[in-house]
Amino acid sequence: MRFYEDNLALGALSAVRRGISVICSAGNDGPAHTTVVNGAPWILTVGASITDRSLRGTTVLGNNVELNGESVFQLDSPPLPPQLRLLYPGMNGDFAASFCDAESLNDTSIVKGNIVLCRIESTRSRRTEQGQRVKDAGGAAMILMNMDYQGFTTSADVYAIPATNVNYEDGLTILSYLNLTSTPTATIEFKGTIFSDRKTPTVANFSARGPNYESQGILKPNLVASNNTRSNHFKMISGTSVSCPHLNGVAALIKSSHPDWSPAAIKSAIMTSADVMDRENHPIMDEEHFLADFFVIGAGHVNPARASDPALIYDIAPDEYIPYLCGLNYTSREVSKILLRRAHCSAVPIIHKGQLNYPSFAIRLGSPSQTFTRTVTNVVGKIICYERKFVEAS
Protein backbone atom coordinates (compact mmCIF):
# COMPACT_ATOMS: atom_id res chain seq x y z
CA MET A 1 0.00 0.00 0.00
CA ARG A 2 1.36 3.38 -0.96
CA PHE A 3 1.81 5.83 1.90
CA TYR A 4 -0.85 8.27 0.69
CA GLU A 5 -3.49 5.47 0.68
CA ASP A 6 -2.71 4.57 4.30
CA ASN A 7 -4.76 6.72 6.66
CA LEU A 8 -2.51 5.81 9.58
CA ALA A 9 0.63 6.96 7.75
CA LEU A 10 -1.13 10.09 6.57
CA GLY A 11 -2.25 10.98 10.08
CA ALA A 12 1.15 10.07 11.47
CA LEU A 13 2.98 12.61 9.33
CA SER A 14 0.47 15.25 10.38
CA ALA A 15 1.32 14.41 14.01
CA VAL A 16 5.06 14.52 13.28
CA ARG A 17 4.63 17.98 11.80
CA ARG A 18 3.24 19.01 15.20
CA GLY A 19 6.26 17.57 17.00
CA ILE A 20 4.59 14.33 18.11
CA SER A 21 6.52 11.06 17.83
CA VAL A 22 4.48 8.32 16.16
CA ILE A 23 5.35 4.72 17.09
CA CYS A 24 3.57 1.79 15.44
CA SER A 25 3.73 -1.99 15.43
CA ALA A 26 5.56 -3.85 12.68
CA GLY A 27 2.73 -6.39 12.54
CA ASN A 28 2.24 -10.01 13.59
CA ASP A 29 2.58 -11.75 10.21
CA GLY A 30 6.13 -13.06 10.70
CA PRO A 31 8.27 -14.95 10.24
CA ALA A 32 7.76 -14.50 6.49
CA HIS A 33 9.71 -11.65 4.93
CA THR A 34 8.14 -8.55 3.34
CA THR A 35 5.33 -8.68 5.92
CA VAL A 36 6.21 -5.51 7.83
CA VAL A 37 3.53 -2.82 7.95
CA ASN A 38 3.62 0.84 8.94
CA GLY A 39 6.67 1.34 6.75
CA ALA A 40 6.51 5.11 6.30
CA PRO A 41 9.88 6.68 7.26
CA TRP A 42 8.32 9.18 9.68
CA ILE A 43 6.95 6.29 11.79
CA LEU A 44 9.06 4.38 14.33
CA THR A 45 8.18 0.77 13.47
CA VAL A 46 8.61 -1.79 16.25
CA GLY A 47 8.95 -5.58 16.12
CA ALA A 48 8.63 -7.98 19.06
CA SER A 49 11.26 -9.80 21.09
CA ILE A 50 11.05 -12.28 23.96
CA THR A 51 11.76 -11.14 27.52
CA ASP A 52 14.23 -12.74 29.94
CA ARG A 53 11.55 -14.47 32.04
CA SER A 54 8.98 -17.19 31.53
CA LEU A 55 6.08 -18.82 33.33
CA ARG A 56 7.54 -22.31 33.39
CA GLY A 57 5.54 -25.44 32.71
CA THR A 58 7.91 -28.41 32.41
CA THR A 59 6.86 -31.60 30.63
CA VAL A 60 8.38 -34.67 32.31
CA LEU A 61 8.23 -37.78 30.11
CA GLY A 62 8.14 -41.33 31.43
CA ASN A 63 11.81 -41.74 30.48
CA ASN A 64 12.65 -38.77 32.81
CA VAL A 65 13.37 -36.37 29.95
CA GLU A 66 12.35 -32.83 30.98
CA LEU A 67 11.19 -30.27 28.41
CA ASN A 68 10.64 -26.67 29.50
CA GLY A 69 7.59 -24.88 28.15
CA GLU A 70 5.32 -22.03 29.20
CA SER A 71 1.89 -21.67 30.74
CA VAL A 72 -0.09 -19.16 32.76
CA PHE A 73 -1.79 -22.15 34.39
CA GLN A 74 0.36 -22.49 37.52
CA LEU A 75 -1.05 -25.34 39.63
CA ASP A 76 -0.21 -24.86 43.30
CA SER A 77 -2.01 -27.84 44.82
CA PRO A 78 -2.77 -30.58 44.39
CA PRO A 79 -0.09 -31.27 41.75
CA LEU A 80 -0.70 -33.56 38.80
CA PRO A 81 0.04 -37.25 39.40
CA PRO A 82 3.71 -38.23 38.91
CA GLN A 83 2.84 -39.77 35.52
CA LEU A 84 -0.27 -39.96 33.35
CA ARG A 85 -0.91 -41.95 30.19
CA LEU A 86 0.19 -39.82 27.21
CA LEU A 87 -2.07 -39.71 24.14
CA TYR A 88 -1.65 -38.12 20.71
CA PRO A 89 -4.79 -38.14 18.53
CA GLY A 90 -2.70 -37.50 15.40
CA MET A 91 -0.62 -40.68 15.70
CA ASN A 92 -2.18 -42.14 12.55
CA GLY A 93 -1.35 -39.12 10.43
CA ASP A 94 -4.80 -37.53 10.71
CA PHE A 95 -4.03 -33.82 10.28
CA ALA A 96 -7.24 -32.54 11.89
CA ALA A 97 -6.85 -34.95 14.80
CA SER A 98 -3.33 -33.66 15.46
CA PHE A 99 -4.96 -30.37 16.55
CA CYS A 100 -7.24 -32.27 18.94
CA ASP A 101 -10.44 -31.42 17.09
CA ALA A 102 -13.68 -32.42 18.77
CA GLU A 103 -14.13 -35.56 16.65
CA SER A 104 -10.70 -36.93 17.61
CA LEU A 105 -11.62 -36.64 21.29
CA ASN A 106 -15.01 -38.36 20.96
CA ASP A 107 -13.91 -41.49 22.79
CA THR A 108 -13.91 -39.97 26.26
CA SER A 109 -13.24 -43.36 27.83
CA ILE A 110 -9.73 -43.22 26.35
CA VAL A 111 -9.09 -39.52 27.00
CA LYS A 112 -10.47 -39.39 30.54
CA GLY A 113 -7.82 -38.88 33.19
CA ASN A 114 -4.94 -38.79 30.70
CA ILE A 115 -2.59 -36.14 29.28
CA VAL A 116 -3.08 -35.24 25.61
CA LEU A 117 -0.51 -33.92 23.11
CA CYS A 118 -1.92 -31.49 20.51
CA ARG A 119 -0.32 -29.49 17.73
CA ILE A 120 -0.86 -25.80 18.46
CA GLU A 121 -3.40 -23.73 16.55
CA SER A 122 -2.47 -20.27 15.33
CA THR A 123 -4.46 -17.82 17.43
CA ARG A 124 -4.71 -17.46 21.20
CA SER A 125 -8.50 -17.99 21.18
CA ARG A 126 -8.12 -21.24 19.23
CA ARG A 127 -5.40 -22.45 21.61
CA THR A 128 -7.61 -21.91 24.63
CA GLU A 129 -10.42 -23.70 22.78
CA GLN A 130 -8.11 -26.70 22.39
CA GLY A 131 -7.70 -26.83 26.15
CA GLN A 132 -11.46 -26.63 26.63
CA ARG A 133 -12.02 -29.50 24.18
CA VAL A 134 -9.56 -31.71 26.05
CA LYS A 135 -11.21 -30.79 29.33
CA ASP A 136 -14.69 -31.51 27.97
CA ALA A 137 -13.46 -34.96 26.88
CA GLY A 138 -12.27 -35.67 30.41
CA GLY A 139 -8.56 -35.12 29.83
CA ALA A 140 -6.44 -34.31 32.89
CA ALA A 141 -3.85 -32.11 31.13
CA MET A 142 -2.61 -30.99 27.72
CA ILE A 143 0.74 -30.40 26.00
CA LEU A 144 0.67 -27.99 23.04
CA MET A 145 3.39 -28.57 20.46
CA ASN A 146 4.49 -25.64 18.28
CA MET A 147 4.47 -25.76 14.49
CA ASP A 148 7.88 -25.74 12.81
CA TYR A 149 7.69 -22.08 11.68
CA GLN A 150 7.33 -20.96 15.31
CA GLY A 151 10.79 -22.24 16.17
CA PHE A 152 11.72 -21.78 19.82
CA THR A 153 9.06 -19.15 20.54
CA THR A 154 6.59 -20.32 23.19
CA SER A 155 3.53 -18.55 24.61
CA ALA A 156 2.18 -18.28 28.12
CA ASP A 157 -1.57 -18.68 27.69
CA VAL A 158 -4.51 -19.13 30.06
CA TYR A 159 -6.03 -22.60 29.76
CA ALA A 160 -9.10 -24.28 31.22
CA ILE A 161 -6.93 -27.28 32.09
CA PRO A 162 -3.33 -27.82 33.29
CA ALA A 163 -1.33 -27.29 30.09
CA THR A 164 2.00 -26.13 28.70
CA ASN A 165 3.31 -24.98 25.32
CA VAL A 166 6.56 -26.58 24.12
CA ASN A 167 8.66 -25.54 21.14
CA TYR A 168 8.76 -27.47 17.90
CA GLU A 169 12.03 -29.26 18.61
CA ASP A 170 10.82 -30.45 22.01
CA GLY A 171 7.56 -31.51 20.39
CA LEU A 172 9.54 -33.76 18.05
CA THR A 173 11.23 -35.27 21.10
CA ILE A 174 7.80 -36.10 22.54
CA LEU A 175 6.64 -37.63 19.24
CA SER A 176 9.78 -39.76 19.08
CA TYR A 177 9.13 -40.97 22.62
CA LEU A 178 5.53 -41.84 21.69
CA ASN A 179 6.69 -43.84 18.67
CA LEU A 180 9.30 -45.81 20.61
CA THR A 181 7.33 -46.54 23.78
CA SER A 182 4.49 -49.03 24.17
CA THR A 183 2.99 -47.32 27.23
CA PRO A 184 4.04 -43.64 27.04
CA THR A 185 3.42 -41.45 30.07
CA ALA A 186 4.06 -37.83 31.01
CA THR A 187 3.19 -35.12 33.51
CA ILE A 188 3.59 -31.35 33.83
CA GLU A 189 5.41 -29.60 36.66
CA PHE A 190 4.52 -25.92 37.12
CA LYS A 191 7.47 -23.92 38.44
CA GLY A 192 6.22 -20.33 38.47
CA THR A 193 8.16 -17.41 37.01
CA ILE A 194 11.74 -18.15 35.94
CA PHE A 195 13.98 -15.08 35.58
CA SER A 196 17.22 -14.13 33.82
CA ASP A 197 17.24 -16.19 30.64
CA ARG A 198 20.70 -15.35 29.34
CA LYS A 199 19.81 -16.12 25.71
CA THR A 200 17.38 -13.20 25.49
CA PRO A 201 16.34 -11.12 23.75
CA THR A 202 15.38 -13.31 20.81
CA VAL A 203 12.86 -12.34 18.16
CA ALA A 204 9.30 -13.68 18.43
CA ASN A 205 8.26 -15.86 15.51
CA PHE A 206 5.21 -13.69 14.71
CA SER A 207 7.17 -10.43 14.54
CA ALA A 208 6.82 -9.11 10.95
CA ARG A 209 9.94 -8.82 8.78
CA GLY A 210 11.31 -6.57 6.08
CA PRO A 211 12.30 -5.62 3.49
CA ASN A 212 9.95 -2.66 3.40
CA TYR A 213 7.74 -3.21 0.37
CA GLU A 214 6.62 0.42 0.24
CA SER A 215 10.14 1.82 0.00
CA GLN A 216 13.05 -0.61 0.05
CA GLY A 217 15.50 2.23 0.62
CA ILE A 218 14.02 2.62 4.13
CA LEU A 219 14.98 -0.20 6.50
CA LYS A 220 12.01 -1.60 8.45
CA PRO A 221 11.31 -2.60 11.12
CA ASN A 222 13.33 0.09 12.88
CA LEU A 223 14.04 -2.08 15.92
CA VAL A 224 12.51 -4.62 18.31
CA ALA A 225 11.31 -4.33 21.89
CA SER A 226 10.04 -6.66 24.59
CA ASN A 227 6.85 -8.56 23.85
CA ASN A 228 5.03 -9.14 27.14
CA THR A 229 3.71 -12.70 26.93
CA ARG A 230 3.92 -12.93 30.70
CA SER A 231 1.53 -12.57 33.58
CA ASN A 232 -0.07 -9.50 35.06
CA HIS A 233 -3.00 -9.00 37.40
CA PHE A 234 -5.62 -8.50 34.72
CA LYS A 235 -5.16 -10.35 31.44
CA MET A 236 -2.60 -11.88 29.09
CA ILE A 237 -1.68 -10.02 25.91
CA SER A 238 1.17 -10.40 23.44
CA GLY A 239 2.29 -9.28 20.01
CA THR A 240 4.02 -6.35 18.38
CA SER A 241 1.13 -4.24 19.66
CA VAL A 242 2.52 -4.89 23.14
CA SER A 243 6.14 -4.10 22.28
CA CYS A 244 5.03 -0.83 20.68
CA PRO A 245 3.90 0.86 23.94
CA HIS A 246 7.31 0.16 25.45
CA LEU A 247 8.79 2.45 22.81
CA ASN A 248 6.17 5.10 23.51
CA GLY A 249 7.43 5.20 27.07
CA VAL A 250 11.06 5.41 25.95
CA ALA A 251 10.24 8.24 23.54
CA ALA A 252 8.43 10.11 26.33
CA LEU A 253 11.47 9.79 28.59
CA ILE A 254 13.77 11.12 25.87
CA LYS A 255 11.42 14.02 25.17
CA SER A 256 11.41 14.93 28.87
CA SER A 257 15.23 15.06 28.82
CA HIS A 258 15.44 16.80 25.42
CA PRO A 259 12.24 18.84 24.95
CA ASP A 260 13.65 20.56 21.87
CA TRP A 261 14.30 17.31 19.97
CA SER A 262 12.14 16.53 16.95
CA PRO A 263 10.38 13.16 16.43
CA ALA A 264 13.08 12.23 13.90
CA ALA A 265 15.83 13.04 16.40
CA ILE A 266 14.15 10.89 19.05
CA LYS A 267 13.78 8.01 16.60
CA SER A 268 17.42 8.37 15.61
CA ALA A 269 18.53 8.31 19.25
CA ILE A 270 16.58 5.10 19.90
CA MET A 271 17.89 3.39 16.78
CA THR A 272 21.57 4.31 17.03
CA SER A 273 21.75 3.29 20.70
CA ALA A 274 20.02 -0.09 20.23
CA ASP A 275 21.67 -3.37 21.26
CA VAL A 276 22.63 -5.99 18.70
CA MET A 277 23.92 -8.48 21.31
CA ASP A 278 21.97 -10.59 23.79
CA ARG A 279 22.61 -10.95 27.54
CA GLU A 280 25.38 -13.48 26.84
CA ASN A 281 27.04 -10.96 24.50
CA HIS A 282 26.17 -13.04 21.45
CA PRO A 283 24.41 -11.66 18.37
CA ILE A 284 20.62 -11.51 18.78
CA MET A 285 18.90 -14.60 17.34
CA ASP A 286 15.56 -15.17 15.66
CA GLU A 287 12.87 -17.69 16.65
CA GLU A 288 14.90 -20.57 15.19
CA HIS A 289 18.07 -19.44 16.98
CA PHE A 290 19.65 -18.33 13.73
CA LEU A 291 21.31 -14.92 13.45
CA ALA A 292 18.61 -12.24 13.24
CA ASP A 293 19.40 -10.02 10.26
CA PHE A 294 18.52 -6.36 9.80
CA PHE A 295 15.18 -7.21 8.18
CA VAL A 296 14.27 -8.96 11.44
CA ILE A 297 15.58 -6.61 14.15
CA GLY A 298 16.29 -3.38 12.26
CA ALA A 299 18.83 -1.42 14.30
CA GLY A 300 18.58 -3.90 17.21
CA HIS A 301 16.84 -4.18 20.56
CA VAL A 302 15.91 -0.95 22.34
CA ASN A 303 18.25 0.17 25.11
CA PRO A 304 16.36 2.83 27.11
CA ALA A 305 19.33 3.70 29.31
CA ARG A 306 21.49 4.65 26.32
CA ALA A 307 18.81 6.27 24.18
CA SER A 308 18.87 9.61 26.06
CA ASP A 309 22.56 10.08 25.30
CA PRO A 310 23.17 8.84 21.74
CA ALA A 311 26.13 11.19 21.01
CA LEU A 312 24.93 11.86 17.45
CA ILE A 313 21.48 12.18 15.92
CA TYR A 314 20.16 12.11 12.35
CA ASP A 315 17.49 14.77 12.21
CA ILE A 316 14.77 15.25 9.58
CA ALA A 317 12.54 18.31 9.35
CA PRO A 318 8.97 17.44 8.22
CA ASP A 319 9.36 19.34 4.94
CA GLU A 320 12.37 17.17 4.06
CA TYR A 321 9.97 14.33 3.35
CA ILE A 322 8.66 16.28 0.33
CA PRO A 323 11.66 15.71 -1.99
CA TYR A 324 11.79 12.09 -0.75
CA LEU A 325 8.11 11.49 -1.64
CA CYS A 326 8.49 13.25 -4.97
CA GLY A 327 11.48 10.99 -5.64
CA LEU A 328 9.17 7.98 -5.17
CA ASN A 329 7.11 9.30 -8.12
CA TYR A 330 4.24 10.60 -6.05
CA THR A 331 2.37 13.39 -7.79
CA SER A 332 2.11 16.84 -6.25
CA ARG A 333 -1.54 16.09 -5.49
CA GLU A 334 -0.62 12.89 -3.62
CA VAL A 335 2.13 14.62 -1.66
CA SER A 336 -0.29 17.41 -0.76
CA LYS A 337 -2.73 14.79 0.54
CA ILE A 338 -0.04 13.30 2.78
CA LEU A 339 1.09 16.69 4.09
CA LEU A 340 -2.46 18.07 4.44
CA ARG A 341 -1.27 21.20 2.64
CA ARG A 342 -0.23 22.18 -0.86
CA ALA A 343 3.09 20.88 -2.18
CA HIS A 344 4.68 21.09 -5.63
CA CYS A 345 7.25 18.49 -6.66
CA SER A 346 8.45 20.80 -9.42
CA ALA A 347 9.54 23.32 -6.78
CA VAL A 348 11.82 20.98 -4.77
CA PRO A 349 15.06 19.14 -5.60
CA ILE A 350 13.94 15.50 -5.84
CA ILE A 351 16.15 13.08 -3.92
CA HIS A 352 16.74 9.33 -4.17
CA LYS A 353 15.02 7.35 -1.40
CA GLY A 354 18.43 6.49 0.04
CA GLN A 355 19.30 10.16 0.44
CA LEU A 356 16.74 10.87 3.16
CA ASN A 357 18.67 11.83 6.30
CA TYR A 358 17.69 8.55 7.92
CA PRO A 359 19.68 6.69 10.63
CA SER A 360 20.20 3.62 8.44
CA PHE A 361 21.17 2.73 4.87
CA ALA A 362 19.62 0.13 2.57
CA ILE A 363 20.87 -0.87 -0.88
CA ARG A 364 19.93 -3.80 -3.10
CA LEU A 365 22.80 -6.26 -3.63
CA GLY A 366 24.20 -6.01 -7.13
CA SER A 367 23.24 -2.36 -7.48
CA PRO A 368 25.70 0.03 -9.14
CA SER A 369 28.00 2.03 -6.91
CA GLN A 370 26.03 4.69 -5.05
CA THR A 371 26.93 7.52 -2.70
CA PHE A 372 24.73 8.42 0.26
CA THR A 373 25.17 11.59 2.28
CA ARG A 374 24.08 12.03 5.88
CA THR A 375 24.18 15.01 8.21
CA VAL A 376 24.68 14.16 11.86
CA THR A 377 24.35 16.49 14.83
CA ASN A 378 26.06 15.96 18.15
CA VAL A 379 24.41 16.78 21.47
CA VAL A 380 25.98 20.25 21.68
CA GLY A 381 24.76 21.25 18.24
CA LYS A 382 27.97 20.97 16.21
CA ILE A 383 27.22 19.90 12.64
CA ILE A 384 29.35 17.20 11.02
CA CYS A 385 28.90 16.31 7.35
CA TYR A 386 30.35 13.28 5.67
CA GLU A 387 29.77 10.92 2.79
CA ARG A 388 29.56 7.17 2.88
CA LYS A 389 29.99 5.23 -0.34
CA PHE A 390 28.59 1.76 -1.02
CA VAL A 391 30.24 -0.23 -3.78
CA GLU A 392 28.63 -2.95 -5.82
CA ALA A 393 28.13 -6.14 -3.78
CA SER A 394 27.68 -9.66 -5.04
C-alpha atoms as one frame of an Amber mdcrd trajectory, in Angstrom:
protein
   0.000   0.000   0.000   1.364   3.382  -0.964   1.806   5.831   1.901  -0.848
   8.273   0.695  -3.485   5.472   0.680  -2.715   4.565   4.297  -4.757   6.725
   6.662  -2.506   5.806   9.582   0.627   6.955   7.754  -1.131  10.091   6.569
  -2.252  10.985  10.077   1.152  10.066  11.466   2.979  12.612   9.327   0.474
  15.249  10.382   1.322  14.406  14.011   5.062  14.516  13.279   4.633  17.983
  11.796   3.236  19.009  15.202   6.258  17.566  16.998   4.585  14.332  18.113
   6.520  11.064  17.833   4.478   8.316  16.162   5.346   4.723  17.092   3.570
   1.788  15.435   3.725  -1.990  15.428   5.561  -3.851  12.684   2.727  -6.388
  12.537   2.240 -10.014  13.587   2.575 -11.753  10.210   6.126 -13.057  10.698
   8.274 -14.954  10.237   7.757 -14.496   6.485   9.714 -11.651   4.929   8.137
  -8.549   3.341   5.335  -8.682   5.923   6.209  -5.507   7.835   3.528  -2.820
   7.953   3.623   0.844   8.942   6.671   1.338   6.749   6.515   5.113   6.297
   9.877   6.683   7.261   8.321   9.184   9.678   6.952   6.286  11.790   9.059
   4.378  14.328   8.176   0.769  13.470   8.615  -1.794  16.252   8.947  -5.582
  16.116   8.633  -7.983  19.056  11.261  -9.799  21.094  11.046 -12.281  23.960
  11.763 -11.141  27.521  14.225 -12.744  29.938  11.552 -14.465  32.042   8.982
 -17.186  31.525   6.083 -18.821  33.325   7.540 -22.310  33.393   5.545 -25.439
  32.715   7.906 -28.411  32.407   6.863 -31.599  30.627   8.375 -34.666  32.313
   8.227 -37.777  30.115   8.142 -41.328  31.432  11.814 -41.742  30.480  12.650
 -38.770  32.808  13.372 -36.366  29.951  12.346 -32.827  30.984  11.194 -30.266
  28.406  10.637 -26.670  29.503   7.587 -24.882  28.147   5.319 -22.027  29.202
   1.886 -21.675  30.739  -0.087 -19.159  32.761  -1.786 -22.154  34.394   0.358
 -22.489  37.522  -1.048 -25.343  39.627  -0.213 -24.860  43.302  -2.015 -27.838
  44.823  -2.772 -30.579  44.389  -0.090 -31.273  41.751  -0.699 -33.558  38.804
   0.042 -37.247  39.404   3.707 -38.233  38.915   2.844 -39.767  35.522  -0.266
 -39.962  33.352  -0.910 -41.949  30.190   0.186 -39.816  27.210  -2.070 -39.708
  24.137  -1.650 -38.116  20.709  -4.795 -38.141  18.526  -2.703 -37.496  15.404
  -0.619 -40.677  15.702  -2.182 -42.144  12.549  -1.348 -39.116  10.432  -4.802
 -37.530  10.712  -4.026 -33.816  10.277  -7.245 -32.543  11.890  -6.849 -34.952
  14.798  -3.329 -33.660  15.457  -4.960 -30.366  16.548  -7.243 -32.275  18.945
 -10.435 -31.419  17.093 -13.680 -32.419  18.770 -14.131 -35.564  16.652 -10.701
 -36.929  17.606 -11.621 -36.644  21.292 -15.012 -38.361  20.963 -13.913 -41.491
  22.794 -13.907 -39.965  26.260 -13.244 -43.357  27.828  -9.731 -43.222  26.354
  -9.086 -39.521  26.999 -10.471 -39.392  30.539  -7.820 -38.884  33.193  -4.935
 -38.789  30.697  -2.592 -36.140  29.284  -3.079 -35.237  25.614  -0.509 -33.916
  23.114  -1.920 -31.487  20.508  -0.320 -29.494  17.732  -0.861 -25.799  18.462
  -3.403 -23.729  16.551  -2.472 -20.266  15.331  -4.462 -17.817  17.429  -4.709
 -17.464  21.195  -8.498 -17.991  21.181  -8.121 -21.236  19.231  -5.398 -22.446
  21.615  -7.605 -21.905  24.630 -10.421 -23.699  22.778  -8.113 -26.696  22.391
  -7.695 -26.828  26.151 -11.459 -26.625  26.635 -12.018 -29.502  24.183  -9.556
 -31.710  26.053 -11.207 -30.795  29.334 -14.690 -31.514  27.972 -13.461 -34.959
  26.876 -12.266 -35.667  30.414  -8.556 -35.122  29.828  -6.441 -34.310  32.886
  -3.853 -32.112  31.129  -2.606 -30.994  27.719   0.739 -30.403  25.997   0.665
 -27.987  23.035   3.395 -28.568  20.464   4.489 -25.644  18.277   4.471 -25.760
  14.493   7.882 -25.740  12.809   7.692 -22.083  11.681   7.330 -20.965  15.306
  10.793 -22.238  16.167  11.717 -21.780  19.818   9.065 -19.153  20.538   6.588
 -20.317  23.190   3.535 -18.554  24.608   2.178 -18.284  28.119  -1.573 -18.681
  27.694  -4.507 -19.126  30.056  -6.026 -22.601  29.763  -9.104 -24.283  31.225
  -6.930 -27.280  32.088  -3.334 -27.822  33.290  -1.330 -27.288  30.093   1.996
 -26.134  28.703   3.311 -24.977  25.325   6.563 -26.584  24.116   8.655 -25.536
  21.142   8.756 -27.472  17.896  12.034 -29.258  18.609  10.820 -30.454  22.008
   7.558 -31.512  20.385   9.542 -33.765  18.046  11.226 -35.274  21.100   7.797
 -36.103  22.545   6.637 -37.632  19.238   9.777 -39.762  19.083   9.131 -40.966
  22.624   5.533 -41.842  21.690   6.689 -43.843  18.666   9.305 -45.811  20.608
   7.327 -46.539  23.781   4.492 -49.034  24.171   2.993 -47.319  27.227   4.043
 -43.642  27.037   3.424 -41.452  30.068   4.060 -37.826  31.013   3.193 -35.124
  33.514   3.594 -31.354  33.829   5.405 -29.603  36.657   4.519 -25.921  37.118
   7.466 -23.922  38.443   6.221 -20.331  38.473   8.164 -17.410  37.009  11.738
 -18.150  35.941  13.984 -15.078  35.583  17.220 -14.130  33.816  17.242 -16.191
  30.638  20.703 -15.347  29.336  19.811 -16.118  25.711  17.382 -13.202  25.493
  16.344 -11.123  23.753  15.380 -13.313  20.814  12.857 -12.335  18.164   9.300
 -13.682  18.433   8.260 -15.855  15.508   5.208 -13.690  14.714   7.168 -10.431
  14.535   6.822  -9.114  10.950   9.940  -8.817   8.776  11.307  -6.569   6.076
  12.300  -5.622   3.495   9.954  -2.659   3.403   7.739  -3.211   0.370   6.619
   0.422   0.240  10.138   1.819  -0.002  13.047  -0.606   0.047  15.500   2.233
   0.625  14.022   2.620   4.132  14.979  -0.198   6.498  12.013  -1.596   8.446
  11.312  -2.597  11.123  13.333   0.092  12.880  14.036  -2.080  15.924  12.508
  -4.617  18.308  11.306  -4.332  21.892  10.040  -6.659  24.589   6.854  -8.560
  23.851   5.034  -9.142  27.140   3.705 -12.699  26.926   3.917 -12.934  30.700
   1.532 -12.566  33.580  -0.068  -9.501  35.057  -3.002  -9.000  37.402  -5.621
  -8.498  34.719  -5.158 -10.348  31.442  -2.603 -11.884  29.093  -1.682 -10.025
  25.909   1.172 -10.401  23.444   2.291  -9.283  20.012   4.023  -6.353  18.384
   1.127  -4.241  19.659   2.519  -4.886  23.144   6.142  -4.103  22.285   5.034
  -0.831  20.679   3.896   0.859  23.941   7.310   0.155  25.446   8.788   2.454
  22.809   6.166   5.096  23.506   7.434   5.197  27.073  11.064   5.408  25.950
  10.236   8.240  23.538   8.431  10.113  26.325  11.472   9.791  28.595  13.771
  11.121  25.867  11.419  14.017  25.166  11.411  14.930  28.869  15.228  15.058
  28.818  15.443  16.803  25.423  12.242  18.837  24.954  13.651  20.558  21.873
  14.297  17.310  19.969  12.138  16.529  16.947  10.382  13.163  16.435  13.077
  12.231  13.904  15.827  13.037  16.400  14.146  10.889  19.049  13.777   8.006
  16.603  17.418   8.369  15.605  18.527   8.309  19.246  16.585   5.104  19.904
  17.891   3.392  16.780  21.573   4.312  17.031  21.749   3.294  20.702  20.024
  -0.086  20.232  21.668  -3.369  21.255  22.630  -5.990  18.697  23.919  -8.480
  21.308  21.972 -10.591  23.793  22.607 -10.952  27.538  25.384 -13.476  26.844
  27.039 -10.956  24.496  26.173 -13.045  21.455  24.406 -11.663  18.370  20.620
 -11.514  18.777  18.904 -14.603  17.343  15.556 -15.169  15.663  12.873 -17.689
  16.652  14.904 -20.574  15.191  18.073 -19.440  16.976  19.654 -18.327  13.727
  21.311 -14.923  13.453  18.612 -12.243  13.244  19.401 -10.022  10.262  18.518
  -6.357   9.800  15.179  -7.207   8.178  14.267  -8.958  11.445  15.580  -6.608
  14.149  16.294  -3.381  12.261  18.830  -1.420  14.299  18.575  -3.905  17.205
  16.838  -4.181  20.557  15.909  -0.947  22.336  18.252   0.165  25.115  16.361
   2.833  27.107  19.329   3.696  29.311  21.494   4.651  26.320  18.813   6.268
  24.177  18.869   9.610  26.057  22.560  10.080  25.296  23.167   8.844  21.740
  26.128  11.192  21.014  24.934  11.856  17.448  21.479  12.185  15.919  20.163
  12.107  12.353  17.486  14.773  12.212  14.772  15.245   9.581  12.536  18.307
   9.351   8.974  17.437   8.221   9.358  19.345   4.939  12.370  17.166   4.059
   9.970  14.335   3.354   8.655  16.276   0.334  11.658  15.705  -1.989  11.785
  12.088  -0.750   8.110  11.491  -1.635   8.487  13.247  -4.967  11.483  10.993
  -5.641   9.167   7.980  -5.175   7.106   9.296  -8.117   4.240  10.597  -6.050
   2.371  13.393  -7.785   2.113  16.842  -6.248  -1.535  16.087  -5.486  -0.623
  12.891  -3.617   2.130  14.619  -1.656  -0.289  17.406  -0.761  -2.732  14.789
   0.539  -0.037  13.298   2.782   1.088  16.695   4.087  -2.463  18.065   4.442
  -1.272  21.204   2.640  -0.228  22.184  -0.863   3.087  20.878  -2.182   4.681
  21.089  -5.627   7.250  18.495  -6.664   8.445  20.804  -9.420   9.540  23.318
  -6.775  11.816  20.976  -4.770  15.055  19.135  -5.598  13.937  15.500  -5.836
  16.152  13.077  -3.915  16.738   9.333  -4.173  15.023   7.354  -1.397  18.432
   6.485   0.044  19.295  10.161   0.438  16.737  10.866   3.162  18.672  11.833
   6.304  17.690   8.551   7.921  19.677   6.686  10.633  20.203   3.617   8.438
  21.172   2.731   4.873  19.618   0.135   2.567  20.871  -0.871  -0.876  19.932
  -3.796  -3.103  22.797  -6.257  -3.627  24.197  -6.014  -7.129  23.241  -2.360
  -7.484  25.704   0.025  -9.138  28.004   2.025  -6.907  26.031   4.685  -5.047
  26.931   7.516  -2.696  24.729   8.423   0.260  25.170  11.595   2.281  24.076
  12.029   5.877  24.178  15.012   8.209  24.679  14.160  11.863  24.348  16.488
  14.828  26.056  15.964  18.152  24.411  16.779  21.472  25.978  20.246  21.685
  24.761  21.254  18.240  27.971  20.965  16.207  27.219  19.898  12.638  29.351
  17.199  11.022  28.897  16.313   7.352  30.347  13.283   5.672  29.774  10.921
   2.788  29.559   7.166   2.876  29.991   5.234  -0.336  28.591   1.763  -1.024
  30.243  -0.232  -3.780  28.631  -2.950  -5.823  28.131  -6.140  -3.783  27.682
  -9.656  -5.038
